[in-house]
XYZ file of C-alpha atoms in Angstrom:
772
model
C 0.144 -0.049 -0.139
C 1.368 3.269 -0.984
C 2.048 5.825 1.932
C 2.242 8.860 -0.257
C -1.260 9.920 1.300
C -0.133 9.761 4.842
C 2.769 12.246 4.012
C 1.316 15.069 2.223
C 0.430 16.941 5.270
C 3.608 16.446 7.328
C 7.230 17.543 6.756
C 8.868 14.977 8.952
C 7.574 11.494 9.490
C 8.825 8.579 12.081
C 9.490 5.034 10.650
C 9.556 1.676 12.892
C 12.803 0.059 11.525
C 13.744 -3.799 12.324
C 17.095 -5.442 12.001
C 19.097 -2.941 13.980
C 21.479 -4.596 16.396
C 24.574 -2.073 17.078
C 25.942 1.168 16.230
C 27.250 -0.006 13.053
C 23.672 -0.852 11.824
C 22.565 2.931 12.798
C 25.447 4.194 10.532
C 24.136 2.343 7.730
C 20.407 3.004 8.069
C 21.249 6.725 8.403
C 23.568 6.486 5.227
C 20.689 4.660 3.373
C 18.133 7.479 4.318
C 20.599 10.456 3.509
C 21.054 8.751 0.121
C 17.550 9.240 -0.926
C 16.913 12.557 -2.630
C 13.582 13.150 -0.737
C 15.239 13.061 2.860
C 16.757 16.484 4.055
C 17.778 15.108 7.412
C 17.651 11.575 9.235
C 18.246 10.545 13.040
C 18.100 6.893 13.984
C 17.517 5.627 17.600
C 18.738 2.208 18.237
C 16.682 1.851 21.461
C 13.341 2.462 20.129
C 14.166 1.245 16.758
C 12.867 4.103 14.733
C 14.338 6.882 12.255
C 12.998 10.487 12.232
C 13.291 11.896 8.844
C 12.874 15.293 7.412
C 11.707 15.499 3.973
C 12.442 17.866 1.170
C 9.108 17.607 -0.419
C 6.237 16.484 1.908
C 4.194 15.779 -1.366
C 6.225 12.480 -2.224
C 5.845 9.015 -1.510
C 8.134 7.411 0.985
C 7.817 3.909 -0.766
C 11.233 3.960 -2.421
C 12.613 4.687 1.308
C 11.057 1.578 2.682
C 11.899 -0.527 -0.317
C 15.630 0.908 -0.126
C 15.626 -0.232 3.738
C 14.379 -3.635 3.226
C 16.588 -4.464 0.446
C 19.580 -3.755 2.913
C 18.071 -6.116 5.510
C 16.159 -3.496 7.624
C 12.346 -3.746 6.973
C 10.467 -0.720 7.848
C 6.998 0.758 8.278
C 5.553 4.339 8.595
C 4.723 5.287 12.167
C 0.961 6.548 12.431
C -0.940 8.172 15.285
C -3.235 5.028 15.203
C -0.532 2.814 15.761
C -0.859 4.055 19.612
C -4.595 3.860 19.822
C -4.922 0.319 18.773
C -4.325 -1.156 22.278
C -5.613 -4.555 21.728
C -3.337 -5.155 18.836
C -0.268 -3.378 20.771
C -1.261 -5.838 23.430
C -1.156 -8.888 21.248
C 2.122 -7.868 19.897
C 3.753 -7.411 23.015
C 2.459 -10.575 24.536
C 4.067 -12.059 21.228
C 7.060 -10.514 21.703
C 7.409 -11.370 25.593
C 6.934 -15.303 24.737
C 9.482 -15.205 22.127
C 12.119 -13.460 24.660
C 11.061 -16.107 27.225
C 11.560 -18.833 24.622
C 15.144 -17.386 23.740
C 16.131 -17.348 27.291
C 15.171 -20.889 28.112
C 16.837 -22.114 25.067
C 20.080 -19.973 26.424
C 19.713 -21.686 29.804
C 19.062 -25.183 28.128
C 22.331 -24.688 25.993
C 24.305 -23.462 28.920
C 23.311 -26.356 31.537
C 24.040 -28.873 28.905
C 27.543 -27.376 28.367
C 28.125 -27.006 31.848
C 27.016 -30.896 32.276
C 29.395 -31.984 29.753
C 32.405 -30.103 31.469
C 31.501 -31.733 34.616
C 30.951 -35.249 32.910
C 34.663 -34.875 31.343
C 36.083 -33.635 34.805
C 34.859 -36.860 36.429
C 32.488 -34.968 38.745
C 29.582 -37.842 37.779
C 28.759 -40.506 35.378
C 26.922 -39.493 32.448
C 28.781 -41.237 29.753
C 26.633 -39.649 26.655
C 27.552 -36.056 27.985
C 31.001 -36.936 27.508
C 31.310 -37.843 24.321
C 32.738 -35.725 21.336
C 29.598 -37.004 18.888
C 27.274 -35.390 21.359
C 29.144 -32.095 21.722
C 29.670 -31.977 17.958
C 25.690 -32.619 17.527
C 24.683 -30.320 20.158
C 26.965 -27.606 18.500
C 25.426 -28.151 14.969
C 22.151 -27.955 16.803
C 22.861 -24.547 18.363
C 24.198 -23.164 15.186
C 21.305 -24.381 12.882
C 18.718 -23.860 15.422
C 18.784 -20.600 17.884
C 22.098 -19.278 16.362
C 20.942 -19.514 12.730
C 19.351 -16.128 12.664
C 22.471 -14.756 14.048
C 24.479 -16.407 11.362
C 21.961 -15.245 8.623
C 21.713 -11.581 9.738
C 25.450 -11.521 10.217
C 26.109 -12.762 6.535
C 23.411 -10.428 5.244
C 25.094 -7.435 6.716
C 28.423 -8.481 5.474
C 27.378 -8.813 2.059
C 25.698 -5.800 2.304
C 29.078 -4.025 3.289
C 27.511 -3.190 6.510
C 28.882 -5.735 9.099
C 27.092 -5.502 12.539
C 27.064 -7.262 15.933
C 25.872 -10.734 14.437
C 28.509 -10.455 11.767
C 31.376 -10.694 14.519
C 29.381 -13.255 16.893
C 28.594 -15.280 13.801
C 32.443 -15.243 12.557
C 33.222 -16.110 16.156
C 30.867 -18.981 16.828
C 31.306 -20.532 13.225
C 35.191 -20.242 13.604
C 35.016 -21.872 16.785
C 32.569 -24.855 15.162
C 34.766 -25.425 11.916
C 38.051 -25.310 14.099
C 36.492 -28.209 16.118
C 35.259 -29.818 13.341
C 38.574 -29.873 11.702
C 40.493 -30.921 14.865
C 37.891 -33.778 15.293
C 38.325 -35.122 11.597
C 42.324 -34.239 11.424
C 43.734 -34.545 14.865
C 47.140 -33.965 13.436
C 46.567 -30.352 13.347
C 47.722 -30.335 16.937
C 44.583 -28.471 18.923
C 42.088 -29.719 21.043
C 38.029 -29.699 20.086
C 36.055 -27.204 21.741
C 32.523 -27.902 20.461
C 31.323 -26.789 23.994
C 32.495 -23.180 23.220
C 30.065 -22.085 20.270
C 27.143 -23.633 22.686
C 28.345 -21.526 25.742
C 28.869 -18.511 23.597
C 25.397 -18.617 21.792
C 23.913 -19.426 25.443
C 25.483 -16.170 26.693
C 24.526 -14.204 23.698
C 20.940 -15.110 24.138
C 20.792 -14.529 27.771
C 22.100 -11.410 27.452
C 20.045 -9.901 24.383
C 17.029 -11.169 26.527
C 18.255 -9.302 29.793
C 19.236 -6.057 27.439
C 15.869 -6.119 25.711
C 14.043 -6.278 29.272
C 15.853 -3.322 30.144
C 15.564 -1.443 26.833
C 11.880 -2.139 26.912
C 11.722 -0.347 30.219
C 12.987 2.785 28.479
C 10.218 3.134 26.468
C 7.300 3.099 29.165
C 6.734 6.757 28.706
C 4.973 6.634 25.592
C 2.937 3.586 26.449
C 1.605 5.009 29.504
C 0.968 8.575 27.499
C -0.845 6.253 24.901
C -2.843 4.532 27.630
C -4.313 7.888 28.638
C -6.645 7.723 25.645
C -9.753 5.775 25.942
C -11.074 3.764 23.209
C -14.754 4.453 23.636
C -16.783 7.568 24.247
C -20.555 8.192 25.179
C -21.987 10.000 22.092
C -25.164 12.406 22.789
C -27.212 11.416 19.627
C -30.404 13.262 21.226
C -31.604 14.935 24.250
C -32.317 11.576 26.125
C -30.088 9.141 24.130
C -26.575 8.473 24.889
C -24.627 5.922 22.752
C -21.336 4.539 23.187
C -19.168 4.695 20.229
C -15.521 4.019 19.155
C -13.457 7.334 19.790
C -11.984 7.246 16.316
C -15.399 7.659 14.774
C -16.015 10.926 16.514
C -16.046 14.219 14.303
C -15.733 18.000 15.360
C -19.071 19.415 16.598
C -20.369 16.666 18.083
C -21.161 16.341 21.669
C -20.035 13.844 24.261
C -21.154 12.807 28.050
C -18.591 12.631 30.422
C -19.288 10.738 33.841
C -17.356 11.228 36.754
C -14.121 8.972 36.618
C -14.355 9.278 32.840
C -10.866 10.073 30.645
C -11.546 12.791 28.299
C -11.161 11.045 24.879
C -10.928 14.082 22.515
C -10.113 17.925 23.029
C -12.946 19.865 23.344
C -15.029 22.758 25.331
C -17.584 21.897 27.821
C -21.051 23.429 27.097
C -22.799 21.882 30.376
C -21.979 21.116 33.947
C -19.320 21.948 36.128
C -16.338 19.529 37.445
C -12.928 19.270 38.663
C -10.636 18.049 35.937
C -7.173 16.102 36.837
C -4.761 17.502 34.098
C -1.874 16.319 35.914
C -0.886 13.204 33.798
C -0.295 15.531 30.859
C 1.242 18.952 32.809
C 2.465 17.785 36.033
C -0.099 20.164 37.365
C -0.961 18.976 40.831
C -3.996 21.051 41.445
C -7.185 20.231 39.371
C -8.765 22.424 36.938
C -12.065 23.827 37.741
C -14.426 23.208 34.524
C -17.143 25.019 33.508
C -18.956 26.047 30.282
C -16.324 27.530 27.754
C -13.352 25.869 29.510
C -11.319 23.927 26.855
C -10.350 20.435 27.962
C -7.764 18.133 26.408
C -7.845 14.557 25.639
C -6.008 12.168 28.731
C -7.548 14.297 31.296
C -9.495 12.890 34.001
C -13.099 14.140 34.953
C -13.130 13.884 38.550
C -16.424 14.876 40.040
C -19.606 15.596 38.091
C -21.128 15.126 34.615
C -19.952 17.149 31.653
C -21.258 17.445 28.306
C -18.432 18.126 25.836
C -18.306 19.794 22.347
C -15.476 17.864 20.151
C -13.124 19.991 18.711
C -10.158 17.962 17.472
C -9.633 14.154 17.081
C -7.231 11.565 16.200
C -3.836 13.210 15.646
C -4.649 16.632 16.226
C -5.590 16.100 19.782
C -3.031 17.725 22.612
C -2.480 13.972 23.616
C -1.398 12.766 19.977
C 0.963 15.735 19.667
C 2.518 15.137 23.059
C 3.260 11.636 22.093
C 4.710 12.783 18.622
C 6.808 15.299 20.385
C 8.178 12.720 22.700
C 8.819 10.030 19.770
C 10.730 12.805 17.705
C 12.801 13.566 21.060
C 13.508 10.035 21.333
C 14.596 9.751 17.496
C 16.587 12.883 17.269
C 20.168 12.269 18.545
C 22.388 14.341 20.603
C 25.411 15.811 19.029
C 27.589 13.970 21.393
C 26.501 10.640 19.834
C 27.973 11.416 16.827
C 31.551 10.610 17.998
C 30.189 7.041 19.196
C 28.185 6.570 15.762
C 31.197 7.315 13.614
C 33.265 4.673 15.768
C 30.673 1.984 15.921
C 29.999 2.352 12.104
C 33.626 1.311 11.586
C 34.013 -0.511 14.510
C 33.489 -4.062 13.058
C 35.979 -3.543 10.358
C 38.727 -2.860 13.250
C 37.737 -5.667 15.081
C 37.990 -7.858 11.738
C 41.328 -6.389 11.124
C 42.353 -6.817 14.672
C 41.505 -10.303 14.789
C 43.349 -11.020 11.722
C 46.205 -9.176 13.055
C 46.213 -11.202 16.342
C 46.048 -14.571 14.345
C 48.982 -13.450 12.056
C 50.885 -12.333 15.200
C 50.578 -15.331 17.335
C 50.847 -18.009 14.488
C 54.248 -16.306 13.112
C 55.883 -14.115 15.723
C 54.018 -14.722 19.371
C 55.087 -18.199 20.219
C 58.581 -17.267 18.884
C 59.242 -14.601 21.467
C 57.223 -16.462 24.135
C 57.299 -20.338 23.702
C 55.839 -20.687 27.190
C 52.771 -19.491 26.211
C 51.779 -22.573 24.658
C 51.719 -23.966 27.908
C 50.684 -20.939 29.946
C 47.685 -20.773 27.695
C 46.088 -23.823 29.296
C 46.680 -22.139 32.775
C 44.988 -19.031 32.175
C 42.749 -18.001 34.997
C 39.796 -17.316 32.466
C 39.985 -20.498 30.373
C 39.443 -23.563 32.788
C 41.366 -26.668 32.247
C 41.343 -29.403 29.491
C 39.387 -32.474 30.122
C 40.700 -35.247 27.505
C 40.126 -34.579 23.943
C 37.215 -32.054 24.419
C 38.618 -28.583 25.978
C 37.439 -25.277 26.470
C 38.729 -22.721 23.658
C 42.043 -21.185 24.337
C 43.217 -24.101 26.674
C 46.418 -26.024 25.946
C 47.197 -24.936 22.279
C 49.974 -27.346 21.308
C 50.682 -25.488 17.824
C 51.151 -21.641 17.185
C 48.422 -22.079 14.623
C 45.861 -23.286 17.053
C 46.553 -20.774 19.662
C 46.446 -18.107 16.811
C 42.796 -19.458 16.050
C 41.737 -19.444 19.468
C 42.758 -15.737 20.101
C 41.515 -14.415 16.867
C 38.314 -16.234 17.707
C 37.985 -14.519 21.085
C 38.754 -11.000 19.593
C 35.628 -11.161 17.496
C 33.486 -12.310 20.355
C 34.633 -10.014 22.911
C 34.137 -6.691 20.904
C 31.107 -4.911 21.826
C 29.617 -2.251 19.511
C 26.261 -2.591 21.047
C 27.529 -0.470 23.959
C 28.662 2.299 21.954
C 25.501 2.460 20.052
C 23.187 2.193 23.018
C 25.179 5.025 25.101
C 23.383 8.005 24.237
C 19.912 6.833 22.834
C 18.969 4.794 25.913
C 19.542 8.230 28.184
C 17.745 10.466 25.765
C 14.771 7.792 25.588
C 14.639 7.661 29.577
C 15.178 11.387 29.955
C 12.586 12.450 27.126
C 10.243 9.960 28.775
C 10.838 11.364 32.485
C 10.245 14.699 31.335
C 7.052 13.941 29.414
C 5.627 12.624 32.614
C 6.143 16.126 34.282
C 4.663 18.027 31.420
C 8.298 18.992 29.934
C 8.448 18.202 25.895
C 11.779 18.295 24.721
C 12.088 17.956 20.845
C 15.235 15.625 20.765
C 18.577 14.767 22.225
C 20.023 17.753 20.788
C 17.698 20.039 22.705
C 18.643 18.267 26.000
C 22.340 18.588 25.195
C 21.825 22.221 24.617
C 19.701 22.666 27.831
C 22.607 21.247 29.643
C 25.150 23.613 28.406
C 23.250 27.014 28.622
C 23.994 29.617 30.937
C 21.885 32.709 29.483
C 17.979 32.730 29.650
C 16.060 35.397 28.271
C 12.342 35.909 29.300
C 9.466 37.561 27.154
C 6.926 39.527 30.042
C 3.443 39.102 29.049
C 2.287 35.403 29.007
C 5.742 34.062 30.228
C 6.920 35.660 33.675
C 3.336 37.033 33.904
C 0.138 34.824 34.084
C -1.040 35.759 30.478
C -4.364 36.808 31.543
C -4.400 40.438 32.235
C -7.237 42.582 33.036
C -8.613 46.129 32.237
C -7.965 48.217 35.342
C -8.633 51.747 33.835
C -9.066 54.246 31.262
C -7.372 57.701 30.327
C -8.168 60.381 27.973
C -11.855 59.640 27.409
C -14.946 60.384 28.959
C -16.928 57.740 27.091
C -15.227 54.390 28.543
C -17.485 51.820 27.080
C -17.358 53.300 23.737
C -13.653 52.811 23.588
C -13.931 49.388 25.017
C -16.576 48.443 22.340
C -14.435 49.653 19.542
C -11.132 48.028 20.816
C -13.110 44.709 21.474
C -14.491 44.737 18.054
C -11.382 45.174 16.336
C -9.623 42.639 18.735
C -12.160 39.883 18.759
C -10.292 37.451 16.433
C -6.755 38.227 18.048
C -5.216 35.538 20.428
C -2.955 38.039 22.124
C -3.171 38.066 25.949
C -4.067 41.794 25.904
C -6.594 41.255 23.472
C -8.314 38.440 25.567
C -8.485 41.046 28.529
C -10.195 43.505 26.571
C -12.653 41.080 25.286
C -13.303 39.643 28.690
C -14.136 43.397 29.897
C -16.687 43.794 27.270
C -18.060 40.606 27.851
C -18.482 41.538 31.415
C -20.295 44.700 30.625
C -22.572 42.872 27.876
C -21.381 45.133 25.153
C -22.499 44.239 21.655
C -19.610 43.983 19.653
C -19.168 45.891 15.817
C -18.353 43.790 12.821
C -14.944 44.244 11.849
C -13.586 43.735 8.123
C -10.246 44.374 6.497
C -8.370 43.556 9.841
C -4.708 43.696 9.821
C -1.919 42.657 12.478
C 1.084 44.685 12.713
C 3.539 42.283 15.221
C 4.834 44.076 18.083
C 2.517 47.199 17.393
C -1.344 46.257 17.044
C -4.188 45.994 14.814
C -5.930 48.315 12.098
C -9.182 47.692 10.239
C -12.772 48.976 9.595
C -15.691 48.858 11.748
C -19.037 48.877 10.337
C -20.701 52.490 10.617
C -17.000 54.065 11.032
C -15.860 55.780 8.053
C -12.259 56.090 9.203
C -9.833 53.338 9.591
C -9.574 52.107 13.485
C -6.337 51.231 15.148
C -5.873 49.678 18.346
C -2.241 49.374 19.720
C 0.674 50.758 21.461
C 0.695 54.650 21.716
C 4.078 54.938 20.092
C 2.787 53.307 17.025
C -0.256 55.448 16.781
C 2.139 58.193 17.125
C 4.365 56.931 14.191
C 0.870 56.805 12.118
C 0.227 60.249 12.572
C -2.516 60.371 15.113
C -3.172 63.496 16.985
C -3.624 63.434 20.774
C -4.725 66.118 23.282
C -2.203 65.232 25.877
C 1.362 64.157 26.557
C 1.845 60.531 26.590
C 5.366 60.457 27.694
C 4.354 62.895 30.898
C 1.216 61.045 31.803
C 1.650 59.219 35.002
C 0.748 55.548 35.433
C 1.522 52.775 37.970
C 3.384 50.324 35.548
C -0.104 49.339 33.596
C 0.366 48.265 29.968
C -1.408 51.161 28.013
C -3.379 50.592 24.878
C -4.325 53.212 22.592
C -7.626 53.405 20.519
C -7.794 55.697 17.570
C -10.173 56.622 14.779
C -8.399 58.093 11.534
C -6.203 60.580 12.887
C -8.009 61.028 16.330
C -7.101 59.339 19.753
C -10.198 58.391 21.192
C -8.609 57.036 24.703
C -6.258 55.035 26.416
C -7.115 51.560 28.183
C -5.033 50.565 30.868
C -4.261 46.868 31.587
C -2.449 44.831 34.424
C -1.248 41.631 34.765
C 0.038 39.461 37.707
C 3.133 37.699 37.876
C 2.965 33.737 37.704
C 2.782 31.685 40.835
C 6.355 30.925 42.260
C 8.104 32.913 39.553
C 10.318 34.734 41.707
C 11.412 31.222 43.443
C 12.063 29.813 39.944
C 14.162 33.040 38.943
C 16.125 32.705 42.210
C 16.916 28.962 41.579
C 18.154 29.756 38.210
C 20.387 32.300 39.371
C 21.836 30.025 42.292
C 22.315 27.507 39.327
C 24.471 30.203 37.617
C 22.244 31.110 34.794
C 22.440 34.927 33.563
C 18.635 36.231 33.366
C 17.277 38.889 30.845
C 13.803 40.092 30.078
C 12.794 41.541 26.763
C 9.392 42.777 25.961
C 7.269 44.879 23.890
C 5.697 46.483 26.602
C 6.220 50.181 27.840
C 9.072 50.956 30.160
C 7.154 51.707 33.235
C 5.399 48.346 33.128
C 9.028 46.375 32.384
C 10.730 48.372 35.142
C 7.951 47.619 37.787
C 7.920 43.848 36.989
C 11.790 43.590 36.737
C 12.272 45.325 40.267
C 9.777 42.991 41.690
C 11.758 39.902 40.126
C 15.122 41.120 41.015
C 16.278 42.033 37.398
C 19.057 44.569 37.084
C 18.569 47.550 34.919
C 21.190 46.072 32.248
C 18.833 42.874 32.057
C 15.661 44.619 31.031
C 14.686 45.997 27.819
C 11.274 47.646 26.784
C 9.075 48.567 23.752
C 10.782 46.142 21.458
C 9.493 44.905 17.992
C 10.323 41.347 17.065
C 12.862 42.239 14.907
C 14.535 44.356 17.710
C 14.206 41.272 20.225
C 16.108 39.263 17.428
C 19.107 41.684 17.340
C 19.165 41.857 21.036
C 19.342 37.885 21.041
C 22.032 38.111 18.740
C 24.114 40.522 20.799
C 23.705 38.223 23.857
C 24.785 35.066 21.854
C 28.132 36.703 21.425
C 28.728 35.471 25.356
C 27.390 32.295 24.802
C 24.345 30.067 23.850
C 21.086 31.476 24.962
C 17.604 30.154 25.560
C 14.339 32.084 25.060
C 11.438 31.547 26.992
C 8.335 33.016 25.267
C 4.521 32.966 24.796
C 2.613 34.244 21.694
C 2.882 35.157 18.123
C 5.358 38.084 18.516
C 7.878 35.560 20.393
C 7.961 33.035 17.500
C 10.750 34.539 15.719
C 12.874 35.071 18.587
C 11.922 31.396 19.921
C 13.274 30.200 16.406
C 16.154 32.154 16.634
C 17.433 31.204 19.822
C 19.929 28.476 20.483
C 17.022 26.874 22.830
C 13.409 28.235 22.524
C 11.191 27.507 25.198
C 7.515 27.903 25.154
C 4.836 28.083 28.038
C 2.342 25.099 27.114
C -0.739 27.434 27.300
C 0.526 29.784 24.671
C -0.150 30.014 21.032
C 0.166 26.982 18.745
C 2.683 28.844 16.503
C 4.794 29.706 19.658
C 4.982 25.887 20.492
C 5.888 24.947 17.056
C 8.720 27.412 17.172
C 9.846 25.875 20.348
C 12.626 23.192 21.212
C 10.836 22.705 24.778
C 7.431 23.110 25.614
C 6.697 23.428 29.211
C 2.866 22.232 29.562
C 0.754 24.046 31.960
C 1.231 27.240 33.885
C 4.207 25.891 35.790
C 7.154 28.055 35.185
C 8.584 26.768 38.483
C 9.613 23.617 36.714
C 11.958 25.433 34.362
C 15.117 24.785 37.046
C 13.984 21.111 37.364
C 14.133 20.851 33.403
C 17.642 22.147 33.100
C 18.654 20.052 36.157
C 17.397 16.841 34.233
C 18.847 17.675 31.184
C 22.474 17.962 32.952
C 21.725 14.718 34.923
C 20.939 13.119 31.347
C 24.281 14.543 29.736
C 25.893 13.255 32.859
C 24.601 9.887 32.325
C 25.621 9.943 28.439
C 29.266 10.899 29.177
C 29.310 7.817 31.777
C 27.766 5.754 29.286
C 30.136 6.694 26.507
C 33.486 6.281 29.090
C 32.308 2.751 30.032
C 31.670 1.695 26.072
C 35.153 3.082 25.141
C 36.725 1.736 28.223
C 35.289 -1.309 27.724
C 36.516 -2.047 24.327
C 40.041 -0.376 24.925
C 40.414 -2.816 27.727
C 38.971 -6.063 26.791
C 40.173 -6.279 23.085
C 43.795 -5.907 24.033
C 43.363 -8.775 26.559
C 41.464 -11.055 24.118
C 44.244 -10.354 21.397
C 46.594 -11.992 24.110
C 48.222 -8.634 25.502
C 48.523 -10.450 29.241
C 49.038 -13.913 27.983
C 53.119 -13.733 28.191
C 53.532 -11.841 31.527
C 50.361 -13.235 33.371
C 49.064 -16.317 31.305
C 45.908 -14.582 31.391
C 43.355 -14.699 28.230
C 39.655 -14.393 27.835
C 37.517 -17.705 26.564
C 34.789 -16.881 24.401
C 32.146 -17.787 26.702
C 33.392 -15.441 29.353
C 34.203 -12.794 26.432
C 30.680 -13.048 25.387
C 29.214 -12.836 28.663
C 31.324 -9.644 29.113
C 30.100 -8.152 25.930
C 26.588 -9.018 27.209
C 27.216 -7.406 30.350
C 28.703 -4.083 28.828
C 25.471 -3.596 27.014
C 23.566 -4.123 29.802
C 25.511 -1.790 31.981
C 24.687 0.713 29.614
C 21.121 0.562 29.870
C 20.828 0.078 33.505
C 22.876 3.117 34.006
C 20.300 4.990 31.801
C 17.475 3.529 33.631
C 18.861 4.803 36.673
C 18.047 8.362 35.717
C 14.198 7.530 36.257
C 14.981 7.595 39.961
C 17.235 10.680 40.268
């Protein structure tokens, strides 16, 4: 089925990709994606097994991309909003995957048990003759490779043929080499090394066990999206007639329909309350602990919980357009977009397999031709290595009692292949990003990607807008000036501002509604960002303007008093004019957000430099700045959007800058800053321009957001240190670096266990972020 119709309305999409096992796979997938002409950017997540791609032309089909991925061994499909809503199918898939993983675990334990029993029988611990025969061990090894190990061999071979060797390639080379070497030794004893059929069996057992534990740990990192998706109910109570309620699927609802919400119901769609009063719990989406008091006119979002009484809701947005679907989409995007710090790990992981194969060949050649000449005693010492075990008859652990240089060289070369772990490199960053973005989403903080988390951790400068950001954004009309007909100028201003979403427009409209004023029809309305509105009103011959006094003065508006010397108490001034005549001023005041002073003080203690840029008048900005502890040089007022941009650029000379804003006027500054932060109650355009969205009115959570970003970056650095350190230490030991001096080497089973533990350690360290 073509996916063209699904991508016509979106610039970026998310793909689910199978077949990725390590960082090398990630680099291969990214190369495939970026080679497609319709893809501008691509970012692949090994943990979530997804790819976020940005399209150059949203009208084109992505079918060629899916075909290209499938041809290289990475079958993929487009992620859609419906994938989260089909809970029953998701449960079936999860159950199937769960049983498959348990089956692999049982097989792994069974293989390990038989191998251990074989060693015990050979060592004379108890009598079970069949387990001590070479024929049995050869048969068990054959079963292991053709049974549970066949998918590893097949995937590794496909990756090698596609010039994109993966973790499976290294494991496949290791187990097949050990098997073939044992088979040769069994058929042709003169080669001089013992059979070690047990080792491929134990190696596969440890690999399967490690992958089970790693998969379970990785599954836990993705709980956040599943928990968010479960907030979406599957059915709703549709009001089809005054006394008739019918239960229907949520997917069949359409805007304009009415729903009945009982106490205890989850809200299935975004809508507006038209009947009833109740308390609504929105903490699962915004982290806000206090319930929202819902009454007629209150807008509710999907996923919220109705607590007290019945409500009737008019449907406004359904499906992918709802706030819940948008939040899930942002979390998915955040988990797919990688942090820049991951670039080095990906570059190393992408070439890692080539390097390991090269080291394995070099190890083989060295110990075959030179090593045993320099240290002839290693042919005996290799049998005494602390990590290898001891020989039992003709069947021995790999790396024991090699009687010839060729035998020792083969054994060490195989150990190098097995101990290498590119998985840890590939998992080091995405596991942390997945956990951090999921934890943030549960608190109502939406990062757009790992790059955003990394930037947030490095910032030292934050710029705030005033109205709607540091203040509640719900200002009230508190007075008038320059007029004797207050209701008339309020009516004119409200009529022109009727379709505006600016907080000051809301205050004017709210006051007009309180006074039951009938508004006048407006036509040809035009918005001047940062200045005001102009348009025509029915019954008025001349153009009406509503905006800042300075803008009206620029337009040549005459007035009968000096605005500069008029004394106010820091209120925001909205001037109303008809033609060239100033009709009067409306005074509007706003309150600072709850706990904003505490939040700003925490940020200052954490070393942030804070600034306030506003389009408001000087007195209003200085009054609020003084209250919130800003220095005079940290304030700027009466700024147009382009002036805000210039101020931001000047600040960026001192380092990266975050911009916290709300509203249309802030969109350019949010987009131009190094980190744009929008308050979740702001306009849609502001949120679209932002890198980080704080849902609700809780600006006091901003310090915790930056703290989480810093903790995440610390975890990433710990993981990268471990991943690089493990390989830098384990590979030389596996190559025999300690064999001459200490008689120490790694046998493949121990190497396989260490490889698995390396990946698991990285994932568990990331999961620790959930509890900090």
